[in-house]
CSV table of C-alpha atoms in Angstrom, one decimal:
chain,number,residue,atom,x,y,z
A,1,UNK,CA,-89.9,-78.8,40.5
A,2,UNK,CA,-86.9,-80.2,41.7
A,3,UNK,CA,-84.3,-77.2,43.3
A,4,UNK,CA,-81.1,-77.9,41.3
A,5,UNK,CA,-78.4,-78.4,43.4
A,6,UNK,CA,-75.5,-75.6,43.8
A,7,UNK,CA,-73.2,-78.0,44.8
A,8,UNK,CA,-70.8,-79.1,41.4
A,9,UNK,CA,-70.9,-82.3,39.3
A,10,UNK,CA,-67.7,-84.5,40.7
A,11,UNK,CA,-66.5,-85.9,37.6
A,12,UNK,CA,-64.5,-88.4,39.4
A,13,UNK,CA,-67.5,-90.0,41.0
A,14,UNK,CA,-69.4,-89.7,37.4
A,15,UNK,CA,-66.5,-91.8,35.5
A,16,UNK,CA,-66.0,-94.1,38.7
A,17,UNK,CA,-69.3,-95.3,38.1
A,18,UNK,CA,-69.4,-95.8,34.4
A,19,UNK,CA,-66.2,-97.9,34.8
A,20,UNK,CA,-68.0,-100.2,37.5
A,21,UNK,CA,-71.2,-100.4,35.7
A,22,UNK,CA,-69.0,-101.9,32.9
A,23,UNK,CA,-67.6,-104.2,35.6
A,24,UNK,CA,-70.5,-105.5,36.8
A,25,UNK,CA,-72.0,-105.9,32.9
A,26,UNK,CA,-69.2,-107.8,32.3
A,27,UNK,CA,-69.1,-110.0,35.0
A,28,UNK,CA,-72.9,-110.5,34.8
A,29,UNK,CA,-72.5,-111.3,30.8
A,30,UNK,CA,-75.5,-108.3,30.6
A,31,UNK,CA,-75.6,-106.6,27.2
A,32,UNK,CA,-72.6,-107.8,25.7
A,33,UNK,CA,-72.1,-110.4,23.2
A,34,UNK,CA,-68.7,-112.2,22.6
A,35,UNK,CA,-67.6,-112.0,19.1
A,36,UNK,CA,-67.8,-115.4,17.1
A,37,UNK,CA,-64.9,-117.1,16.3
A,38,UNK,CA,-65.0,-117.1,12.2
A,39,UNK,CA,-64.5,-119.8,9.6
A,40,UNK,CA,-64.2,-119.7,5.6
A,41,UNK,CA,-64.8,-122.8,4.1
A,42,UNK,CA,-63.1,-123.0,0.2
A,43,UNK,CA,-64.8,-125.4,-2.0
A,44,UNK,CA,-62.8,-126.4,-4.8
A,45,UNK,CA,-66.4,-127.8,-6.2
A,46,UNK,CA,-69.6,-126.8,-6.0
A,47,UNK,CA,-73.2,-127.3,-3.8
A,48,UNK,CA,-74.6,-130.5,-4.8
A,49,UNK,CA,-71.5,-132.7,-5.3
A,50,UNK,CA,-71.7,-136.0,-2.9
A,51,UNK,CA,-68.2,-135.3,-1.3
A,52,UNK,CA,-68.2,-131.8,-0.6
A,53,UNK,CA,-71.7,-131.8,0.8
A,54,UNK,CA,-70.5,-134.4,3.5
A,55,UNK,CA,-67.6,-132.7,4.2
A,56,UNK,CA,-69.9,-129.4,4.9
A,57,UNK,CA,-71.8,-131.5,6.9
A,58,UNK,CA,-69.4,-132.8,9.0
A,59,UNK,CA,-67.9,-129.1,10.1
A,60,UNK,CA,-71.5,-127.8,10.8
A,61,UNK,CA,-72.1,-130.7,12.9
A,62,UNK,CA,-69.1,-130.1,15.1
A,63,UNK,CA,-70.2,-126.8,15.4
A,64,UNK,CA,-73.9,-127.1,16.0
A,65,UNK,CA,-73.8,-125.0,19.8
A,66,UNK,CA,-70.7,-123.2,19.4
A,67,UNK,CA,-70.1,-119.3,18.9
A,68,UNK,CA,-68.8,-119.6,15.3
A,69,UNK,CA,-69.3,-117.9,12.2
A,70,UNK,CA,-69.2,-120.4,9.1
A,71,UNK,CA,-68.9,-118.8,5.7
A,72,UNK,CA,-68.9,-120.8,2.6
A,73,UNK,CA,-66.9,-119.7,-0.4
A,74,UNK,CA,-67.8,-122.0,-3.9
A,75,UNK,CA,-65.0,-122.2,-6.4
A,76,UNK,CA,-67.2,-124.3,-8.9
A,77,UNK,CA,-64.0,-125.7,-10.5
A,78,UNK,CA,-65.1,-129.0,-11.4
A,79,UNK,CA,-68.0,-127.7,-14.3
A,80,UNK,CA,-65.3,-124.9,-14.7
A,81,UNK,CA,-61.6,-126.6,-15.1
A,82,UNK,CA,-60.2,-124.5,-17.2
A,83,UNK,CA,-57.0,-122.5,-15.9
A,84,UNK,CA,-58.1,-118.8,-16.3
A,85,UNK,CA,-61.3,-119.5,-14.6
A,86,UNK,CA,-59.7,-121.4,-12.0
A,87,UNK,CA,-57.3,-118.5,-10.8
A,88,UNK,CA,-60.2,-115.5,-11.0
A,89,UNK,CA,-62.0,-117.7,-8.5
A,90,UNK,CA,-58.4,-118.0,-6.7
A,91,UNK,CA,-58.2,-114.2,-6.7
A,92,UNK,CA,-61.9,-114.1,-5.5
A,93,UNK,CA,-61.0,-116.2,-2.7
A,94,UNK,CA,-58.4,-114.1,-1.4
A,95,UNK,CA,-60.6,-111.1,-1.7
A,96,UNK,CA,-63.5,-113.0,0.5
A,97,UNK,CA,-60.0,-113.9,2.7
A,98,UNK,CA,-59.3,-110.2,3.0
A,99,UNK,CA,-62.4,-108.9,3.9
A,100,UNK,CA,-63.7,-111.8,6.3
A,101,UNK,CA,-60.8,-111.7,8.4
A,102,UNK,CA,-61.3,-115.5,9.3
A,103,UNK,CA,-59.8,-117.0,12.2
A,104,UNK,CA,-59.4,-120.2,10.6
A,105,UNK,CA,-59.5,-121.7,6.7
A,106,UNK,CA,-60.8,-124.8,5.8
A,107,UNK,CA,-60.1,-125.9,2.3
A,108,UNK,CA,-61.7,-129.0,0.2
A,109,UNK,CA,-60.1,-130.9,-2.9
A,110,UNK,CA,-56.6,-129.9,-4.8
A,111,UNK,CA,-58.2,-127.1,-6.9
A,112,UNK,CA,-58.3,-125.5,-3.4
A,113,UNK,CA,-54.9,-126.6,-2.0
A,114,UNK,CA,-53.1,-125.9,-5.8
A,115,UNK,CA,-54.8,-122.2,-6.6
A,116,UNK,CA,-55.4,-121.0,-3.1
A,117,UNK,CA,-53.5,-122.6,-0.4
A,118,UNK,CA,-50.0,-123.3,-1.6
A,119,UNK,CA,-49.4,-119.6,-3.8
A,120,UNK,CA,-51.2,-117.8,-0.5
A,121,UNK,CA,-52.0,-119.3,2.7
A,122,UNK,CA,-49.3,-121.7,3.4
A,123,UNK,CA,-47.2,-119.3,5.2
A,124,UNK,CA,-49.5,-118.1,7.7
A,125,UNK,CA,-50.2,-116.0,10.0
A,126,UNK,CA,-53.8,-117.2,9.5
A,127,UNK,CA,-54.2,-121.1,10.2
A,128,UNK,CA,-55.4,-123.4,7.2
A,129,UNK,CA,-56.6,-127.0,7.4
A,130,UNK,CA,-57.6,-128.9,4.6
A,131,UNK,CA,-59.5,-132.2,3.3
A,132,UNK,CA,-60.3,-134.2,0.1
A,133,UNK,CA,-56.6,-133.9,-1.1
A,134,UNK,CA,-56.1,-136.9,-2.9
A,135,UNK,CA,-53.1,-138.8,-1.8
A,136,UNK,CA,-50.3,-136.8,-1.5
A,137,UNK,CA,-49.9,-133.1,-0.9
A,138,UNK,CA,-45.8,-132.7,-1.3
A,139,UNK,CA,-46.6,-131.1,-4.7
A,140,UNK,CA,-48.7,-128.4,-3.5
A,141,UNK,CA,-45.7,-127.8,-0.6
A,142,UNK,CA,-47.8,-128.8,2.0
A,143,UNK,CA,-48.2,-129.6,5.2
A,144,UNK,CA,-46.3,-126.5,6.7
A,145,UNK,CA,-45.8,-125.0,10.3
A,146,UNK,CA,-49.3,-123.4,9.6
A,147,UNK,CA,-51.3,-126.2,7.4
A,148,UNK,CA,-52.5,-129.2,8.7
A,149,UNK,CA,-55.0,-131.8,6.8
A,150,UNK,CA,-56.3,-135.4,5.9
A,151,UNK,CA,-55.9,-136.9,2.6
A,152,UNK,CA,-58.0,-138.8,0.2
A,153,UNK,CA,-57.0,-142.1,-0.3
A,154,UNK,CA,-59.2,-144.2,-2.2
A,155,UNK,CA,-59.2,-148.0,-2.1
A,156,UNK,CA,-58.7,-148.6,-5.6
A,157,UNK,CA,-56.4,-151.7,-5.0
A,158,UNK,CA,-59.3,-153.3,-3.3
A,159,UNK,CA,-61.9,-153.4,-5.8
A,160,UNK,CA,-59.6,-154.0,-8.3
A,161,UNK,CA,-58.3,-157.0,-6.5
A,162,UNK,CA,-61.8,-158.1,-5.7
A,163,UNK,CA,-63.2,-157.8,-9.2
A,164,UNK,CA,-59.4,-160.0,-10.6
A,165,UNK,CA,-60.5,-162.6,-8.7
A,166,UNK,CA,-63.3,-163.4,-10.9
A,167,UNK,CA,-61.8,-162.1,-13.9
A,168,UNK,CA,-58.0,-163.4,-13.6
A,169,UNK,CA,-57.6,-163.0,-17.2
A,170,UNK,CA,-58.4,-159.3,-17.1
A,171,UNK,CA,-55.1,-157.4,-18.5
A,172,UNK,CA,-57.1,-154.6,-20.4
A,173,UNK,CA,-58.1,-151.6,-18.4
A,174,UNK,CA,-60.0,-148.2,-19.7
A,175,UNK,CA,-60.5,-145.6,-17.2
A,176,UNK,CA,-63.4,-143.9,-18.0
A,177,UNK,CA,-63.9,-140.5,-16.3
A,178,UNK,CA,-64.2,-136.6,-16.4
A,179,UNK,CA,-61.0,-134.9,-17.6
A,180,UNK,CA,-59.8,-132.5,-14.3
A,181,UNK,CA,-57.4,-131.5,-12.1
A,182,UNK,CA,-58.2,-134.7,-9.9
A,183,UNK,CA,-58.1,-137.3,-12.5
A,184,UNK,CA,-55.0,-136.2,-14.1
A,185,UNK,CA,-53.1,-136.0,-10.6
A,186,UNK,CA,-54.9,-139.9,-10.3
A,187,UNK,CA,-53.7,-140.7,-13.4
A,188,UNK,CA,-50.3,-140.1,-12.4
A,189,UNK,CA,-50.3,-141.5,-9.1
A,190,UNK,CA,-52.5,-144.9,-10.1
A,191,UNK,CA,-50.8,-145.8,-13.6
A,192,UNK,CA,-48.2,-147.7,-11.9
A,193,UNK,CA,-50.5,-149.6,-9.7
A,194,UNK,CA,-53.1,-150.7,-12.5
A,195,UNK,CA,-49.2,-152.1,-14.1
A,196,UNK,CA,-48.3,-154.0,-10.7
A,197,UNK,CA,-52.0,-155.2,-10.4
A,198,UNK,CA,-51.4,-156.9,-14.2
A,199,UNK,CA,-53.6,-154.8,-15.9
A,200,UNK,CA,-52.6,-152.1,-18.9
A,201,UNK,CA,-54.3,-149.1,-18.6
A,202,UNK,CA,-55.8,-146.4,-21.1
A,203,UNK,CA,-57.9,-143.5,-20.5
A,204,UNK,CA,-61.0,-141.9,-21.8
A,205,UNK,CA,-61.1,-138.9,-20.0
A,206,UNK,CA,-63.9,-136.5,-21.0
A,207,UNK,CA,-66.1,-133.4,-20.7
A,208,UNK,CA,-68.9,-133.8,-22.3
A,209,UNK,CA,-71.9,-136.6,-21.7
A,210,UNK,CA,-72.2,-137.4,-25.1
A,211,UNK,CA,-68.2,-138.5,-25.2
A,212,UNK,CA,-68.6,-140.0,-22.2
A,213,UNK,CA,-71.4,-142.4,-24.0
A,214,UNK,CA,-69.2,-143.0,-27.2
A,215,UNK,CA,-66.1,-143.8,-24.9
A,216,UNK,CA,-68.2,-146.3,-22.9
A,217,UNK,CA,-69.3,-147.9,-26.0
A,218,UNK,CA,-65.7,-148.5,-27.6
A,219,UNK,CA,-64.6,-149.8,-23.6
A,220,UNK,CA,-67.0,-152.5,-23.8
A,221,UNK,CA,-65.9,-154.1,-26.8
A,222,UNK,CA,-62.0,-153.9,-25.9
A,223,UNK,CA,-61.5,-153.4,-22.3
A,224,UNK,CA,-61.9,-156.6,-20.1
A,225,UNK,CA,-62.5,-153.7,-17.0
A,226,UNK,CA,-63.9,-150.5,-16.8
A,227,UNK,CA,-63.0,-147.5,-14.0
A,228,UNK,CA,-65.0,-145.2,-13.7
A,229,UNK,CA,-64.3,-142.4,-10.6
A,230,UNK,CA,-66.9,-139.3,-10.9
A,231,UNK,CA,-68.6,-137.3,-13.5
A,232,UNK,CA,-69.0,-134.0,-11.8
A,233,UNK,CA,-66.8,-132.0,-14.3
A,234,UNK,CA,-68.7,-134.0,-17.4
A,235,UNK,CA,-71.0,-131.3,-19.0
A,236,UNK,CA,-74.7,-131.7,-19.8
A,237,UNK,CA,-74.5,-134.7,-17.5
A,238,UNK,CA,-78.2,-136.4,-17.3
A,239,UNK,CA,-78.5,-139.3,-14.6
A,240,UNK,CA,-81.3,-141.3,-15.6
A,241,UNK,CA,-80.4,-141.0,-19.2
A,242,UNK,CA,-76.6,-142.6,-18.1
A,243,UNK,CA,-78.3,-145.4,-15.7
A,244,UNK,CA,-80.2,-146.0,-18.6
A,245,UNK,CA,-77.5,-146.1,-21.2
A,246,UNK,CA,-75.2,-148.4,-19.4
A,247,UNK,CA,-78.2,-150.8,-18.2
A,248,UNK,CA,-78.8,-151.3,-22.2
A,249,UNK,CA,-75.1,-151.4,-23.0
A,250,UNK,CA,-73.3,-152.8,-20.2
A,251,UNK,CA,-71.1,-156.2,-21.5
A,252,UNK,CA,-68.0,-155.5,-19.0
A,253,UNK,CA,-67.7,-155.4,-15.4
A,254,UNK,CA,-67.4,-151.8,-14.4
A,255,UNK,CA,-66.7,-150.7,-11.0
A,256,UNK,CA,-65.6,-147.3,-9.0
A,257,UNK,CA,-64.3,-146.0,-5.9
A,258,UNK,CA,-67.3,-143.3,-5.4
A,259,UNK,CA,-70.8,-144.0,-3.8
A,260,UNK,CA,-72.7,-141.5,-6.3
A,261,UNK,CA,-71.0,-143.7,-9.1
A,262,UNK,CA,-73.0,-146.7,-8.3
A,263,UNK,CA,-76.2,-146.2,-10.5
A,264,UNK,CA,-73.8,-146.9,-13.6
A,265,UNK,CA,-71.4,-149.5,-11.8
A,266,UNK,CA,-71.6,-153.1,-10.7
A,267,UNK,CA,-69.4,-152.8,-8.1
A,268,UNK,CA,-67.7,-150.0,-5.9
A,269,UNK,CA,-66.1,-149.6,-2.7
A,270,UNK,CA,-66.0,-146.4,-1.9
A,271,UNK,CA,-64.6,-143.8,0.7
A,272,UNK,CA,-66.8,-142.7,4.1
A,273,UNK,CA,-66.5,-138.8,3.0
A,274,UNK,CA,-68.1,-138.0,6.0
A,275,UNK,CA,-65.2,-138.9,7.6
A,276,UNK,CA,-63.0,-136.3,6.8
A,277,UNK,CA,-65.6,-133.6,7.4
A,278,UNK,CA,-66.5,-135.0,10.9
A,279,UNK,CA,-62.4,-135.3,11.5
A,280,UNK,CA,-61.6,-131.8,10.0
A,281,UNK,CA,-64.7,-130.4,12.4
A,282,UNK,CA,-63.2,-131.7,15.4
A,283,UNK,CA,-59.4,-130.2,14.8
A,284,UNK,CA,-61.0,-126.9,13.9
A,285,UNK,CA,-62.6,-126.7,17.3
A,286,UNK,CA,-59.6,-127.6,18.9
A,287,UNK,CA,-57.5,-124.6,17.2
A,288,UNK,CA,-60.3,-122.7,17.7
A,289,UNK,CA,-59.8,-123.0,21.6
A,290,UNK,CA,-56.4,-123.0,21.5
A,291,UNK,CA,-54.9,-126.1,20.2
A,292,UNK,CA,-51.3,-125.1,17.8
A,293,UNK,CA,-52.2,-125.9,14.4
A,294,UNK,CA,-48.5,-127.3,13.6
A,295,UNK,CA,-49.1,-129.9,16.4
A,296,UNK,CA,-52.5,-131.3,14.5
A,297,UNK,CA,-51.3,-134.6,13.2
A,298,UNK,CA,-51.1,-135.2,9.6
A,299,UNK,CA,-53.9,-138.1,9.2
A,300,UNK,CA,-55.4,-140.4,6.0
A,301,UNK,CA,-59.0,-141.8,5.7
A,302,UNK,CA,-59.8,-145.1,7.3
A,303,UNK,CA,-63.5,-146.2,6.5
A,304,UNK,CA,-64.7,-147.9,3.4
A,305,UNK,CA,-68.2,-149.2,2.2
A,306,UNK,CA,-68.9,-151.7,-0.5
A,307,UNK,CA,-71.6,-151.4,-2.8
A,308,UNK,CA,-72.8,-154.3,-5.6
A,309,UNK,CA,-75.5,-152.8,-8.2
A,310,UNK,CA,-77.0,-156.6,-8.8
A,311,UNK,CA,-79.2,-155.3,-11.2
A,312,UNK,CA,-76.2,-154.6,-13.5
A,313,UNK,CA,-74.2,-157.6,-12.1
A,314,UNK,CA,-77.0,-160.0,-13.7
A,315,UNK,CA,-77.4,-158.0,-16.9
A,316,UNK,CA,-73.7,-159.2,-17.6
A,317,UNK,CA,-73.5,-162.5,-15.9
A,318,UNK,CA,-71.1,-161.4,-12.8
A,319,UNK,CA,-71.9,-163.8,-9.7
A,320,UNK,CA,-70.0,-162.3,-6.6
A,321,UNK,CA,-69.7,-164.7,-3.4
A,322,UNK,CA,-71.7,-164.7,-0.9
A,323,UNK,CA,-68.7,-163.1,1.3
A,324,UNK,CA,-68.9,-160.2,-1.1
A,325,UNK,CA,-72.6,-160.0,-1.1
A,326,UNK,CA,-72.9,-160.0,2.6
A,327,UNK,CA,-70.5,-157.2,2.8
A,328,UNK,CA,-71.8,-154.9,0.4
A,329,UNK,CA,-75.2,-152.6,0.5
A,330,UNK,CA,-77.9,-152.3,-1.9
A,331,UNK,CA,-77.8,-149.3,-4.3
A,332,UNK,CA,-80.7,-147.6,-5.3
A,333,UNK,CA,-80.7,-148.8,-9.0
């Protein structure tokens, strides 16, 4: 057995050498792990709907390799649009804020940027960035000092311009669509363009499938064009059953401004949502590592892609151009 020692423990030398044992772990990187930066992402919508799920793709591409926490918080406010729903999941949100402690917000779609952002975040101190706002975002109070985004635009005049060139005597227009917070803020902001573009507009905006199959009915016999932008807030909502439907009663050109739309529409040109997620991953590393968030530049989508469904196209006698033909893809249907 080992004698013990007579001679006093220096507790100098003991706590000298815990402090340069933490030294050298630190400076080696041995047993201790940086804390991840962290990230709530607030979809307005819900898993499964075509924009959203790009945009998610986007920000976990950009941050594929890096040391960040991504949480994802679903609203579900599209198959839910009714007001008292909309602010519990608001209050919700703010709860999940709260507790997370993220350092940095990422927020999809108006529902988002009208319930959450603007009443909560867009004061700070916690940075916010947002996407899928369509066109403006003056009436949610935004962009501050601390919120920073890219908006929707969709290129309605386009396809509408296309589609008058082989209908010039088109003046009737039914817009044909879910009723939400979306298409009532696109209502507003389009009417006068569907006016300058010749055309007189009128709206079937629903929430259930079966209205949405009676409203498509009554378009074809008095419309001359028919707009149709999303269904994700369109209850009971059965795709084949629609493709179906409109493939037996198609008799006008109808057309959107979303890819998913295309199974029910002859012609579309639609937005690159990937876009904005890859665009809102890249500014959220930079604020991550630094960057101000009141210096990120206030940006719009760019990219478009056209889409013809010639299986509809021949059911009601529409013969695009070649030009057109060559610049659109194939659909699925």
């Amino acid at each position: 057995m080992r004698k013990p020692s007579s001679t006093p423990a220096n507790p100098f030398v003991s706590k000298f050498t815990v402090v340069l044992l933490m030294v050298v772990l630190v400076m080696t990187g041995c047993g201790l792990e940086e804390e991840p930066d962290k990230v709530l992402f607030i979809n307005s919508y819900y898993p499964g709907f075509h924009s959203t799920d790009e945009y998610l793709k986007g920000i976990q591409k950009a941050f594929e390799g890096s040391n960040i926490e991504l949480r994802t918080f679903n609203m579900d406010t599209k198959r839910n649009p009714q007001v008292e729903f909309i602010e519990g999941k608001a209050r919700e949100v703010m709860k999940e804020i709260h507790s997370f402690n993220p350092d940095l917000i990422i927020a999809s779609d108006d529902n988002a940027a009208k319930y959450v952002v603007q009443p909560h975040l867009r004061n700070g101190p916690t940075p916010v960035l947002f996407c899928g706002v369509n066109w403006t975002c003056w009436q949610y109070d935004l962009p501050t000092p601390h919120v920073r985004g890219i908006l929707e635009v969709l290129p309605v005049r386009d396809v509408i311009e296309e589609l008058k060139k082989y209908y010039p005597q088109a003046t009737k227009l039914t817009v044909l669509s879910e009723l939400s917070t979306t298409e009532l803020k696109n209502k507003e902001i389009l009417d006068p363009l569907y006016k300058e573009l010749g055309l007189t507009p009128s709206y079937a905006l629903v929430n259930k499938f079966d209205d949405w199959k009676k409203e498509f009915l009554i378009a074809n016999e008095s419309a001359d064009l028919i707009f149709t932008f999303t269904h994700g807030a369109i209850h009971d909502w059965q795709e084949d059953e629609a493709a179906e439907f409109v493939l037996q009663h198609i008799k006008k050109p109808i057309f959107t401004v979303e890819e998913h739309m295309m199974p029910y529409c002859v012609l579309g040109f639609s937005k690159v949502a990937r876009e904005q997620g890859d665009w809102i991953g890249a500014r959220a590393l930079e604020v991550l590592e630094g960057k101000p968030i009141d210096t990120v530049e206030m940006t719009k989508n760019k990219l478009t892609r056209n889409f013809l469904n010639r299986h509809l196209a021949e059911k009601i006698g529409f013969t695009p151009s070649k030009e057109l033909i060559d610049s659109c893809e194939a659909t699925r249907h």
